[in-house]
mmCIF file of C-alpha atoms and ligand atoms in Angstrom:
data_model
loop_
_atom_site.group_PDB
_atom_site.id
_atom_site.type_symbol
_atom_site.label_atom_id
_atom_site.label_comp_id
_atom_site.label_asym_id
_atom_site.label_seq_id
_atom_site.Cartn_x
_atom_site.Cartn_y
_atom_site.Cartn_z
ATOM 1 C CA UNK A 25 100.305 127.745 63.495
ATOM 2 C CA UNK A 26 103.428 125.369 64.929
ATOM 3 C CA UNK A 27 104.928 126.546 68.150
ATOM 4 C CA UNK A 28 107.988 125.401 69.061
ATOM 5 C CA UNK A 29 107.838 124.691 72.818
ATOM 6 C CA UNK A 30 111.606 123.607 74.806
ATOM 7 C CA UNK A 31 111.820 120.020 76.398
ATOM 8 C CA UNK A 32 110.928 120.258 80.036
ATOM 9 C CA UNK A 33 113.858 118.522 82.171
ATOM 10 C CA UNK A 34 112.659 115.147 83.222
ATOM 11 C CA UNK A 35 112.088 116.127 87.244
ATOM 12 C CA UNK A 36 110.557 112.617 87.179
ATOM 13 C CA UNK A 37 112.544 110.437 86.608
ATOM 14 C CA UNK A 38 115.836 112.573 88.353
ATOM 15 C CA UNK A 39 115.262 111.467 91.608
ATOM 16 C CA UNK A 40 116.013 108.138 90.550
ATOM 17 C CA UNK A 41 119.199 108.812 88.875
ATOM 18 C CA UNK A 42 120.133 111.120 92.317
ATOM 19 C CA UNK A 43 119.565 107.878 94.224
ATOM 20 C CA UNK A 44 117.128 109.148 96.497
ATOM 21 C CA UNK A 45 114.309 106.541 94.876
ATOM 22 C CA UNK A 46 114.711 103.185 94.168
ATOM 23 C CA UNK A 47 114.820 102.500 90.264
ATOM 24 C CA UNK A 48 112.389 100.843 88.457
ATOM 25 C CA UNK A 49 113.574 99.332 85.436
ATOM 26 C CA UNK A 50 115.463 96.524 86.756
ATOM 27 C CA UNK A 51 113.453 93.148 85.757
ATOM 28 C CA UNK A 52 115.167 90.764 88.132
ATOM 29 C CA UNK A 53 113.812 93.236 91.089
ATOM 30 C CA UNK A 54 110.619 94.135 89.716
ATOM 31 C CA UNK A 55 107.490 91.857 90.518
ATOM 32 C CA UNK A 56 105.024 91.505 87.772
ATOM 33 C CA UNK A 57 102.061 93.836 87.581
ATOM 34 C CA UNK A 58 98.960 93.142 90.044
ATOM 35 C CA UNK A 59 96.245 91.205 87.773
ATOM 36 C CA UNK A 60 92.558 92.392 86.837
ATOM 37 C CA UNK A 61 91.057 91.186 90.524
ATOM 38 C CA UNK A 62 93.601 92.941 92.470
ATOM 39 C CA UNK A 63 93.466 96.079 90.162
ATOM 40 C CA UNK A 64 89.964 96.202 91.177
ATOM 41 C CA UNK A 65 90.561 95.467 94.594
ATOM 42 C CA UNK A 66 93.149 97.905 95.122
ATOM 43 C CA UNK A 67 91.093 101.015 93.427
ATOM 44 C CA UNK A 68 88.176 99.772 95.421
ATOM 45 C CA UNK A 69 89.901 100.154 98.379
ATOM 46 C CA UNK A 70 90.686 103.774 97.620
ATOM 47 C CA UNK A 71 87.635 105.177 96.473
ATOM 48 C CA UNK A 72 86.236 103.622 100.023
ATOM 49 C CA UNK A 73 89.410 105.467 101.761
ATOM 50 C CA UNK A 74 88.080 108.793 99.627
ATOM 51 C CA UNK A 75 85.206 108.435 97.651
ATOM 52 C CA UNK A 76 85.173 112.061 96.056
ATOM 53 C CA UNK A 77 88.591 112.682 95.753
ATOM 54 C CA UNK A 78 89.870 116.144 95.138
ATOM 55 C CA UNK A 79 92.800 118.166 93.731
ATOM 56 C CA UNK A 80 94.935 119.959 96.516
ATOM 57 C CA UNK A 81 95.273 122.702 93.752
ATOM 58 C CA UNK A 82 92.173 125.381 94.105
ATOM 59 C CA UNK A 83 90.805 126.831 91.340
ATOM 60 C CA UNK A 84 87.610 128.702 90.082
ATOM 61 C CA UNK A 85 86.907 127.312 86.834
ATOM 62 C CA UNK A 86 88.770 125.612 83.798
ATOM 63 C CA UNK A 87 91.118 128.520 83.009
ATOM 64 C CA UNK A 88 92.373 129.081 87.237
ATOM 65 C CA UNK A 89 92.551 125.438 86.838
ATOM 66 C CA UNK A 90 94.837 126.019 83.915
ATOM 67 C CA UNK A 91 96.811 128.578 85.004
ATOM 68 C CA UNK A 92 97.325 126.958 88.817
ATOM 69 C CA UNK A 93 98.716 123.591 87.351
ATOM 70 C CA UNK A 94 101.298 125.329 84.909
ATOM 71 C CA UNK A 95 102.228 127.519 88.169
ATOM 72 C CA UNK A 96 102.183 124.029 89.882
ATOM 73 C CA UNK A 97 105.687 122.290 88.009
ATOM 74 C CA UNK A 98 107.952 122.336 90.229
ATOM 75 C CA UNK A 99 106.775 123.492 93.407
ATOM 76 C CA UNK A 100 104.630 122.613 95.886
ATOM 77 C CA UNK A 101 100.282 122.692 95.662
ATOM 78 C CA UNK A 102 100.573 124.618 98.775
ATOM 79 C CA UNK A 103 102.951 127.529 97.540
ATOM 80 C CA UNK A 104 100.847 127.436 94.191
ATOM 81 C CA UNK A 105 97.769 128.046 95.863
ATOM 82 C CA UNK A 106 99.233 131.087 98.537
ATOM 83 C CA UNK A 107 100.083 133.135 95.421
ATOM 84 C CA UNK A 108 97.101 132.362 93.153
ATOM 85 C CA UNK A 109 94.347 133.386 96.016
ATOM 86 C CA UNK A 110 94.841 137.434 95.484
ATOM 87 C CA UNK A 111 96.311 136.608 91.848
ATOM 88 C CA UNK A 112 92.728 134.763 90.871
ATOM 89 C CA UNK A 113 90.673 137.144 93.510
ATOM 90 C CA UNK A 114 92.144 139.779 90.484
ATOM 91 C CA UNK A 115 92.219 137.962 87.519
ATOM 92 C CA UNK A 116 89.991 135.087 86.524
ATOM 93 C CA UNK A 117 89.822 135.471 83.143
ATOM 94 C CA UNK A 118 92.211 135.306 80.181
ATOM 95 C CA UNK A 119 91.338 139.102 79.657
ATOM 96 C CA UNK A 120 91.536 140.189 82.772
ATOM 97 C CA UNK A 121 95.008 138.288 83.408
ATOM 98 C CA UNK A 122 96.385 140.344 80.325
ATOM 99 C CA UNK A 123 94.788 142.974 81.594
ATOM 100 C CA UNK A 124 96.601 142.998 84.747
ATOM 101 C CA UNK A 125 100.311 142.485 82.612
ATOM 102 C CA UNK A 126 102.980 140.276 83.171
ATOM 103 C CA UNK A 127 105.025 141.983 85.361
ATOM 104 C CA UNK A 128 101.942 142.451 88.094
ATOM 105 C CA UNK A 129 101.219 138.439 87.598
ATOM 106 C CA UNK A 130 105.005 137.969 87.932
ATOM 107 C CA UNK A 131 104.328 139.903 91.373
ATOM 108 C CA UNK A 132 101.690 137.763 92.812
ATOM 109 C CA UNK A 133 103.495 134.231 91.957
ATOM 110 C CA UNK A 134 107.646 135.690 93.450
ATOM 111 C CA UNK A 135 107.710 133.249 95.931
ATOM 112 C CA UNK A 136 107.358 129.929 93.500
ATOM 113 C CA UNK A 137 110.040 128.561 91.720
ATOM 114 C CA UNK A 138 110.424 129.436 87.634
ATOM 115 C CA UNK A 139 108.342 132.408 88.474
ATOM 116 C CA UNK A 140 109.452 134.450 85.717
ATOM 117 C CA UNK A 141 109.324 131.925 83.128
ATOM 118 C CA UNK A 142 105.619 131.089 84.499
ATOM 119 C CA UNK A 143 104.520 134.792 84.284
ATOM 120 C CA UNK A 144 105.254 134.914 81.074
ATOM 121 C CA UNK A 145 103.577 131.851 80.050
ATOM 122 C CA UNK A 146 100.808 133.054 82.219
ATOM 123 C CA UNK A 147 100.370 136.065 79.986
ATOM 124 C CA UNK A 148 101.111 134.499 77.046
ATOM 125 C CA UNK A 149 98.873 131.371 77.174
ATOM 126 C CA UNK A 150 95.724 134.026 77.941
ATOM 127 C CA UNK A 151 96.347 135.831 74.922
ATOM 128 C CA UNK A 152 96.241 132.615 72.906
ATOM 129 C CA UNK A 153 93.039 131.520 74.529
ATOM 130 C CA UNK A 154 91.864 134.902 73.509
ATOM 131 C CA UNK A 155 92.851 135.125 70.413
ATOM 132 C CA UNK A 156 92.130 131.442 69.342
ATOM 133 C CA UNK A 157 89.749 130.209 71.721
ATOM 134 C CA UNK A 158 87.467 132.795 72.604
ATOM 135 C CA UNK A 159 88.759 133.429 75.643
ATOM 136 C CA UNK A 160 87.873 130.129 76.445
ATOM 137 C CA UNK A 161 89.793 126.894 77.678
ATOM 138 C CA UNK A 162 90.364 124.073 74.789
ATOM 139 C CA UNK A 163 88.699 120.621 75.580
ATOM 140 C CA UNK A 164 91.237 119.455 72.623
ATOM 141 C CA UNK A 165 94.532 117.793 74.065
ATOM 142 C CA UNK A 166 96.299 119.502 71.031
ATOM 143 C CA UNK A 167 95.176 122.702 71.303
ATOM 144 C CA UNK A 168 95.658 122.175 75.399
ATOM 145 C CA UNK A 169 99.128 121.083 74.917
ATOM 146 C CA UNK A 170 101.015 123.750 72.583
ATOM 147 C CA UNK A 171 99.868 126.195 75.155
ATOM 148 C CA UNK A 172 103.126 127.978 76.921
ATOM 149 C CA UNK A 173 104.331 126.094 79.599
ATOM 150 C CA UNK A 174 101.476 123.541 79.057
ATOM 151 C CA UNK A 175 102.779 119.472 78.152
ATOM 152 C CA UNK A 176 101.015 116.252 78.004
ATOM 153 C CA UNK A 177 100.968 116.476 82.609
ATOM 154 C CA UNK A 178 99.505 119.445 82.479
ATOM 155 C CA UNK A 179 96.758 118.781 79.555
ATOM 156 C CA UNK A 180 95.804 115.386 81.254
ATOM 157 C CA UNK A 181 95.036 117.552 84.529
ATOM 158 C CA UNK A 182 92.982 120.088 82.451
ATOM 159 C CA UNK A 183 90.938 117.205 80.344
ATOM 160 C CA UNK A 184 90.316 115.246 83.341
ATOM 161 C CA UNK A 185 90.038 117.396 86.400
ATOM 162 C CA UNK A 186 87.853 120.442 84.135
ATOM 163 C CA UNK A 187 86.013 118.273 81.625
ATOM 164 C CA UNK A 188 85.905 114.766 83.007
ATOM 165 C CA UNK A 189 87.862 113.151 81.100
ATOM 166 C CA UNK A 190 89.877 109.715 81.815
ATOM 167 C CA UNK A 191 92.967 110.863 81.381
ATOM 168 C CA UNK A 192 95.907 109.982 83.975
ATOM 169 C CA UNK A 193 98.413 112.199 84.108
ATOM 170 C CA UNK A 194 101.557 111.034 85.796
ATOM 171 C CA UNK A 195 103.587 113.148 88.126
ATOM 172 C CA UNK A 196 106.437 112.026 90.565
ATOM 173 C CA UNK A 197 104.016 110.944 92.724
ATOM 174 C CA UNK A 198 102.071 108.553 90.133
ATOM 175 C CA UNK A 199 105.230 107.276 88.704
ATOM 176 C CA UNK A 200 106.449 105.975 91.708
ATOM 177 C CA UNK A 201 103.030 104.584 92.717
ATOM 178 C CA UNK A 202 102.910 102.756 89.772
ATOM 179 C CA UNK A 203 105.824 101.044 89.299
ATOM 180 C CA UNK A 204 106.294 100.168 93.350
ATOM 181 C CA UNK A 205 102.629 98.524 93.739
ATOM 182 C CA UNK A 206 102.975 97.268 90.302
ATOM 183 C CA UNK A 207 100.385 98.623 88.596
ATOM 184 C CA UNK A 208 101.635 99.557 85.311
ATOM 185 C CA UNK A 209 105.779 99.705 85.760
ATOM 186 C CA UNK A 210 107.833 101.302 82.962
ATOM 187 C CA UNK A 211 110.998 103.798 82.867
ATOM 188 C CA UNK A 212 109.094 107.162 81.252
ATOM 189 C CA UNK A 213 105.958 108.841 82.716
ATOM 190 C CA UNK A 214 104.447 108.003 79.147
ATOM 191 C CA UNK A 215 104.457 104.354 79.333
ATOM 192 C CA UNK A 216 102.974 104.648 82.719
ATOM 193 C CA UNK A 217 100.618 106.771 81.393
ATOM 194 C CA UNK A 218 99.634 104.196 78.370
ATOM 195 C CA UNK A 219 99.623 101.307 80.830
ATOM 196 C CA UNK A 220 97.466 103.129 83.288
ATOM 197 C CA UNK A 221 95.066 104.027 80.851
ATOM 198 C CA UNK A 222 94.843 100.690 79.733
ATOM 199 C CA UNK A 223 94.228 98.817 82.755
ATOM 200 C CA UNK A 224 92.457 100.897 85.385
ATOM 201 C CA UNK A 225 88.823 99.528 85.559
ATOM 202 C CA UNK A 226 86.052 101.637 83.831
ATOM 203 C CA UNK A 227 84.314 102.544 87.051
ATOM 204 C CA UNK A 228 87.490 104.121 88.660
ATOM 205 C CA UNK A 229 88.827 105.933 85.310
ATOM 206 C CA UNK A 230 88.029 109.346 85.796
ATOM 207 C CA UNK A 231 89.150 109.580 89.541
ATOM 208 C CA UNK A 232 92.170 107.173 89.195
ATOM 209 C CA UNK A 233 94.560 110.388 89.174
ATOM 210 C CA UNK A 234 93.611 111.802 91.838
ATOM 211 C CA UNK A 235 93.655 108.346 93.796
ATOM 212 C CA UNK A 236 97.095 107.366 92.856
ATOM 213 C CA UNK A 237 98.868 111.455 93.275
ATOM 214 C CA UNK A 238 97.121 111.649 96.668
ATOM 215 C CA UNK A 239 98.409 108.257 97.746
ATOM 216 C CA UNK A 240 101.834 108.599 96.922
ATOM 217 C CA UNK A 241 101.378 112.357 98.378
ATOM 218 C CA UNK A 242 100.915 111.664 101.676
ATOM 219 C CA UNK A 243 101.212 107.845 101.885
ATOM 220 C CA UNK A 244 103.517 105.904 100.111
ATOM 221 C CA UNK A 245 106.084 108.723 99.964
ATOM 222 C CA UNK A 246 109.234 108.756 97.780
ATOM 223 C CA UNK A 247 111.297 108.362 101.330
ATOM 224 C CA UNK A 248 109.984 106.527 103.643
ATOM 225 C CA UNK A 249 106.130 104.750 102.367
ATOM 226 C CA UNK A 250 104.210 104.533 105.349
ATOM 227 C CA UNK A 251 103.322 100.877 104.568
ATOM 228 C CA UNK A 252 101.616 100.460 108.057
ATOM 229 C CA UNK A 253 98.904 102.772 107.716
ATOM 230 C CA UNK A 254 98.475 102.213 103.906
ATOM 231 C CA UNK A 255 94.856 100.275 103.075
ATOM 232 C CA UNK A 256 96.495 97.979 100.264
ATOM 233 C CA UNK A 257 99.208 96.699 101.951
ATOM 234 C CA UNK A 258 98.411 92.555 101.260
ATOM 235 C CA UNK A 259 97.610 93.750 97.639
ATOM 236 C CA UNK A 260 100.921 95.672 97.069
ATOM 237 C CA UNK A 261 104.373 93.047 95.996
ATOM 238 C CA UNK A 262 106.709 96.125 97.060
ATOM 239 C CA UNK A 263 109.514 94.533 98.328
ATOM 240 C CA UNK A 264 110.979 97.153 100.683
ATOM 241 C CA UNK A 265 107.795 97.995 102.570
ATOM 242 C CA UNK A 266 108.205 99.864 106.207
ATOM 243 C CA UNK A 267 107.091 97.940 108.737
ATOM 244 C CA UNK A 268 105.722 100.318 111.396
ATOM 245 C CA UNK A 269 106.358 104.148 112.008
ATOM 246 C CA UNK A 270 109.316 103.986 114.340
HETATM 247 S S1 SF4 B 11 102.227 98.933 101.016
HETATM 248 FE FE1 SF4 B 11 103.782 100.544 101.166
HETATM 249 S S2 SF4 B 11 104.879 100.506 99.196
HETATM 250 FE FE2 SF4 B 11 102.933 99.403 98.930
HETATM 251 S S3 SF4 B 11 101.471 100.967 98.169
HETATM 252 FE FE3 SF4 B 11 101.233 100.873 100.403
HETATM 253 S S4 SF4 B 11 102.632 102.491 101.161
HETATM 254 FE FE4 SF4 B 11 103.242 102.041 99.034
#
């Protein structure tokens, strides 16, 4: 069966065309990617910062998981995870989320943004899992992504934070990481994506997500990176780095 799913706007890459980031794409300004040792060194010295690193997003089992990062675009972990508490204390389950109906889901998740486009592809995504997954969550990435409201982001969270998978799935966060530090640099979250996955040492693969989206979380934020308190700051050729908190 072919569903036809709408283009997502790219939230990504906005900010850079707003002016509020730096952009990227610029050769003259952009220092050549870190090599193999300092790749190593660098993911070294965040698994030592967090060695079991976790998603902010809370979740029960693969389909919560599911449902809490398509609730997740566009708006904050924190709001996601106020309205999915009581929503997932009620429905955990494709069956019982259908049970409960769209307009009750659409209820529980009022005060994050979209939230009547995501109820919808709440509901709608459950009966699909029912109907063509036995109620169950795909490990596929193409069955994963022609789910409502589910892309390549959201399928690279699913495979890798639910089943272990290496995937890296590049948000805002990521694809600023990425291209500031060098790691991998390029203008789309999909070449990021392809050079991440191609470069990130075998030991750090499966965690490397979580690594990079917590560091540029609370870190080295879109703003202001908080170079001073940042472990990889001799490792990292950002030019523009913040020299102390005042
Ligand atoms: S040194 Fe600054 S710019 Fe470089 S990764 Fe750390 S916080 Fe980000």
């Amino acid at each position: 069966m072919t569903r036809r799913k709408q283009a997502a706007p790219d939230k990504i890459t906005a900010p850079v065309k707003a002016g509020l980031v730096k952009p990227m794409t610029a050769r003259a300004t952009t220092p050549e990617p870190v090599d193999a040792a300092t790749l190593a060194e660098i993911f070294a010295r965040l698994s030592a910062a967090n060695p079991e690193p976790r998603s902010d997003l809370e979740y029960l089992n693969p389909y919560t998981l599911l449902v809490a990062v398509v609730l997740s675009a566009q708006a904050t972990d924190r709001s996601v995870n106020l309205a999915t508490a009581p929503l997932f204390a009620r429905a955990d389950n494709p069956a019982a989320m259908l049970a409960l109906g769209e307009e009750t889901v659409r209820h529980h998740i009022r005060t994050i943004g979209l939230f009547n486009t995501k109820a919808k592809n709440v509901i709608a995504l459950s009966r699909i899992l029912i109907e063509e997954h036995g109620g169950e969550v795909p490990r596929a990435r193409e069955h994963l992504e022609v789910l409502p409201g589910v892309g390549k982001k959201t399928a690279s969270v699913v495979l890798n934070v639910a089943f272990g998978e290496p995937t890296i799935a590049v948000d805002t966060h990521i694809f600023r990481v990425s291209n500031r530090i060098p790691l991998a640099p390029g203008s789309t979250t999909d070449k990021v994506q392809a050079g991440l996955e191609a470069i990130v040492p075998e030991p750090y693969r499966l965690n490397a997500h979580h690594w990079l989206i917590l560091h540029g979380r609370y870190v080295c934020k879109a703003r202001k990176p908080e170079c001073w308190r940042c472990p990889i700051p001799d490792l990292c050729r950002y030019p523009d780095k913040t020299p102390g908190p005042a």
